[in-house]
Coordinates of N, CA, C and O in Angstrom, one line a residue:
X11 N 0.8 -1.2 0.0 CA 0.0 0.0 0.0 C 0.9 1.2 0.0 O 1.8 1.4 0.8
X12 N 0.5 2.2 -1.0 CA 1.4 3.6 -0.9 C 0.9 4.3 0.2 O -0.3 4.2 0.5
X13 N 1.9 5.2 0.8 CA 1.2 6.0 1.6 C 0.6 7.6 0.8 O 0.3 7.7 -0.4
X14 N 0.5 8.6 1.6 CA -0.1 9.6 1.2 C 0.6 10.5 1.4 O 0.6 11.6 0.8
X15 N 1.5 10.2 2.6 CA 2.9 11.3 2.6 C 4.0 10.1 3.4 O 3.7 9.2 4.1
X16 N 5.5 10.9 2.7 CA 6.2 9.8 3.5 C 7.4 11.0 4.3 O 7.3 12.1 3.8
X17 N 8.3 10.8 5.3 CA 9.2 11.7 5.6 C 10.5 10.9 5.1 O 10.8 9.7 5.5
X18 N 11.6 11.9 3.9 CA 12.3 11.5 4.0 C 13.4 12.6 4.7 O 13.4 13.8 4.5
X19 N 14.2 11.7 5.6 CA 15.2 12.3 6.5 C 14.8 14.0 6.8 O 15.6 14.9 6.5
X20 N 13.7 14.2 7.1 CA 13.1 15.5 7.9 C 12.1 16.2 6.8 O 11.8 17.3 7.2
X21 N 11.5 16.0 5.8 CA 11.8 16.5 4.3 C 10.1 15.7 4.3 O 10.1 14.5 4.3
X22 N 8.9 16.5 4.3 CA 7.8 15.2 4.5 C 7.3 15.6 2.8 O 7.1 16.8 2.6
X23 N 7.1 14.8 1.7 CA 6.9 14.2 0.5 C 5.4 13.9 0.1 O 5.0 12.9 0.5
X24 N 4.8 14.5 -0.5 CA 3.5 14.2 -0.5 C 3.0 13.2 -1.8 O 3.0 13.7 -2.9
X25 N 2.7 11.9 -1.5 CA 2.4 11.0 -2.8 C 0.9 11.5 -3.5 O -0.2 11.5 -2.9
X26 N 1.2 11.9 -5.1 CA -0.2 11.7 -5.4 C -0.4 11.2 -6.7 O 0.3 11.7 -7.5
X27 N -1.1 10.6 -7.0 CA -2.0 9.8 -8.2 C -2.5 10.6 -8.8 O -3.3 11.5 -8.4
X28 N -2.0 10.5 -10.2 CA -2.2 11.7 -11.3 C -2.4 11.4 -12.9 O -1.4 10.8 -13.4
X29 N -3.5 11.6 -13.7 CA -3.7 11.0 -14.9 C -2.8 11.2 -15.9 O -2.8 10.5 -16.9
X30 N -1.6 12.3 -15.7 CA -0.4 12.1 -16.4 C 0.8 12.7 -15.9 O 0.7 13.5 -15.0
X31 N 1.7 12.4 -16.3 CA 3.0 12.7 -15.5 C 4.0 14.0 -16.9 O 4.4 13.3 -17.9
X32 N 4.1 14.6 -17.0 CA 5.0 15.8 -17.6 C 5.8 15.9 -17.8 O 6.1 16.5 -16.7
X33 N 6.9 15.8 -18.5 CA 8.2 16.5 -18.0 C 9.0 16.7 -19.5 O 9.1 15.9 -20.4
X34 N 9.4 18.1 -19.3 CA 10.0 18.6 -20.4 C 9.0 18.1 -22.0 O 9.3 17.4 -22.9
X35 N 7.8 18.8 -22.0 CA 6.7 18.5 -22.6 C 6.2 16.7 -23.2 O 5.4 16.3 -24.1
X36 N 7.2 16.1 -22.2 CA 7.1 14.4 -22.6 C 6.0 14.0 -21.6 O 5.7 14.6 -20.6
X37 N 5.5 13.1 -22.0 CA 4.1 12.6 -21.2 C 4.6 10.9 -20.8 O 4.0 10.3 -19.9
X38 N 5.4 10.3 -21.5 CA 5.6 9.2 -21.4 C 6.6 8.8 -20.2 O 7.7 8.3 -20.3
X39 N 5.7 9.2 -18.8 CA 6.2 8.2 -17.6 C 5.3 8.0 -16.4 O 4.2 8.6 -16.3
X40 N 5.8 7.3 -15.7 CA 4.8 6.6 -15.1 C 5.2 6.8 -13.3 O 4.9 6.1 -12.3
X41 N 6.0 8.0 -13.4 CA 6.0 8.2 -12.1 C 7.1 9.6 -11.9 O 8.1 9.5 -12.6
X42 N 6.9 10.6 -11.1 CA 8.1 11.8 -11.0 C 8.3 11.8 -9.5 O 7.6 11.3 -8.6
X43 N 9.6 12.7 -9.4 CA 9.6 12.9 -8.3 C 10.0 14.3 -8.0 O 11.2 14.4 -8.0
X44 N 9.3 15.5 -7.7 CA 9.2 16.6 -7.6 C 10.0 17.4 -6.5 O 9.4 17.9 -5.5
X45 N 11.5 17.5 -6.7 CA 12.1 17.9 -5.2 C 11.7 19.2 -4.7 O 11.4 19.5 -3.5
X46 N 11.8 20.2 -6.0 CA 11.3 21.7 -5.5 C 9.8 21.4 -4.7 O 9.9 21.5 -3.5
X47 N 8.7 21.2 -5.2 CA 7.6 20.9 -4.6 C 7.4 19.6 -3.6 O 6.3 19.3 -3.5
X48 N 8.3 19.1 -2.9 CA 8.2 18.0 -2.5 C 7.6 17.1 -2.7 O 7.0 16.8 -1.6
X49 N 7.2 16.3 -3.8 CA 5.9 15.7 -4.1 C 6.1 13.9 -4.8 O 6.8 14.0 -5.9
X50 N 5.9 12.9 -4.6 CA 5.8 11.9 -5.8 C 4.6 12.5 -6.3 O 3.8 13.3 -5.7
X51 N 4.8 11.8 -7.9 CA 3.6 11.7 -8.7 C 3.3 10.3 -9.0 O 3.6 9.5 -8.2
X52 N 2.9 10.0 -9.6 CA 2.2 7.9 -9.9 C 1.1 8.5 -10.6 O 0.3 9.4 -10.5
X53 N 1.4 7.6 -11.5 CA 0.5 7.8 -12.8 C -0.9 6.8 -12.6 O -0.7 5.6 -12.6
X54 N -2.0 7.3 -12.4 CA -3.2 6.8 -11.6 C -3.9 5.4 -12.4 O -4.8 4.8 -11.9
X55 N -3.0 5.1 -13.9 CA -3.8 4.4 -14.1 C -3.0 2.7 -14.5 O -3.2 1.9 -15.4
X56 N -2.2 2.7 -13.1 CA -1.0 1.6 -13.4 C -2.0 0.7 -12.2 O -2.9 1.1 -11.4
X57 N -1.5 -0.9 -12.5 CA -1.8 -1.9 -11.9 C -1.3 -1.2 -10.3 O -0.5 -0.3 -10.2
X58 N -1.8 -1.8 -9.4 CA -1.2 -1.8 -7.7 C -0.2 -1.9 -7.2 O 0.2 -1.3 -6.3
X59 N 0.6 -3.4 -8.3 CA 1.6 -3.7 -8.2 C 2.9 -3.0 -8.7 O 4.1 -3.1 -8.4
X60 N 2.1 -2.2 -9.9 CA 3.4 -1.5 -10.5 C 2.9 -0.7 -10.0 O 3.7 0.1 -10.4
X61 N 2.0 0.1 -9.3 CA 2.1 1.2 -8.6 C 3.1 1.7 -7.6 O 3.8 2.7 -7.5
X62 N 3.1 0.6 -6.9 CA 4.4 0.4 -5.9 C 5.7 0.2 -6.3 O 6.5 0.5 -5.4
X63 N 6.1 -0.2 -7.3 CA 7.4 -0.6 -7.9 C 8.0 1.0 -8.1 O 9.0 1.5 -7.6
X64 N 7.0 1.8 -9.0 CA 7.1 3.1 -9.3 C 7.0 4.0 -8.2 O 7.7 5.0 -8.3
X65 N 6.3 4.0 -7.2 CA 7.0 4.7 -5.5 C 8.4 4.2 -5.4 O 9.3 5.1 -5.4
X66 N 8.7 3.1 -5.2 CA 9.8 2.6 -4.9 C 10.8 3.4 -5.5 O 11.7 3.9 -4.9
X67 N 10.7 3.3 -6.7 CA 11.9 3.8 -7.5 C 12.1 5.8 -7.1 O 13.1 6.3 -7.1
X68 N 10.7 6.5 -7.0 CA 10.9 7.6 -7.2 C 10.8 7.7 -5.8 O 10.6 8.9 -5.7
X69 N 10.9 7.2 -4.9 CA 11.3 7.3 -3.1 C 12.7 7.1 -3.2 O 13.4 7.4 -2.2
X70 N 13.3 6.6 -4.1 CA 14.6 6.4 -4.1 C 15.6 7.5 -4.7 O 16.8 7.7 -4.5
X71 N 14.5 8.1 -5.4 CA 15.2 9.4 -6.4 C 14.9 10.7 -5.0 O 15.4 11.9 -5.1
X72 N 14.3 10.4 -4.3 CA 13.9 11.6 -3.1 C 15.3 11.7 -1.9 O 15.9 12.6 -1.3
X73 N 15.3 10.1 -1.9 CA 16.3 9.7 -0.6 C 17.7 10.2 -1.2 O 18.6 10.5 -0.4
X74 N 17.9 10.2 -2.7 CA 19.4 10.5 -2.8 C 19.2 12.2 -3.2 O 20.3 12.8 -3.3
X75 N 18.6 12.7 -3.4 CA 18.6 14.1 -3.1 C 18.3 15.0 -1.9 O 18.6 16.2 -1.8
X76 N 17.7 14.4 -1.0 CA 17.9 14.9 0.2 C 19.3 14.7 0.8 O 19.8 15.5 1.6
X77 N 19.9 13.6 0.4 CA 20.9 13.0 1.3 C 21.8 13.7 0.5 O 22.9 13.4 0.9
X78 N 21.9 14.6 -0.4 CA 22.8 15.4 -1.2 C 23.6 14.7 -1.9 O 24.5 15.2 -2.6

């Protein structure tokens, strides 16, 4: 189960489920991780299972930029 916010190392992250994900006018991904805004994104219309694979990975992209 994803949560709805997570804290990384002081830094609290807000997860949200979103019908597309943006970046650099590309549409093709399935999860961001927003450090100015502190935010995951997860693209709302993935299995549960790859929902979580894709937190995983962009909780990962949060932990190494906090951690400098």
């Amino acid at each position: 189960m994803i949560p709805d916010k997570v804290n990384v190392v002081g830094i609290e992250y807000q997860i949200k489920e979103v019908p597309f994900i943006e970046i650099d006018s590309n549409r093709n991904y399935q999860g961001a991780c927003r450090y100015g805004e502190t935010t995951i994104e997860i693209l709302d219309s993935l299995s549960v299972s790859r929902k979580e694979q894709v937190f995983i990975h962009e909780l990962t992209h949060a932990i190494f930029n906090e951690a400098g």
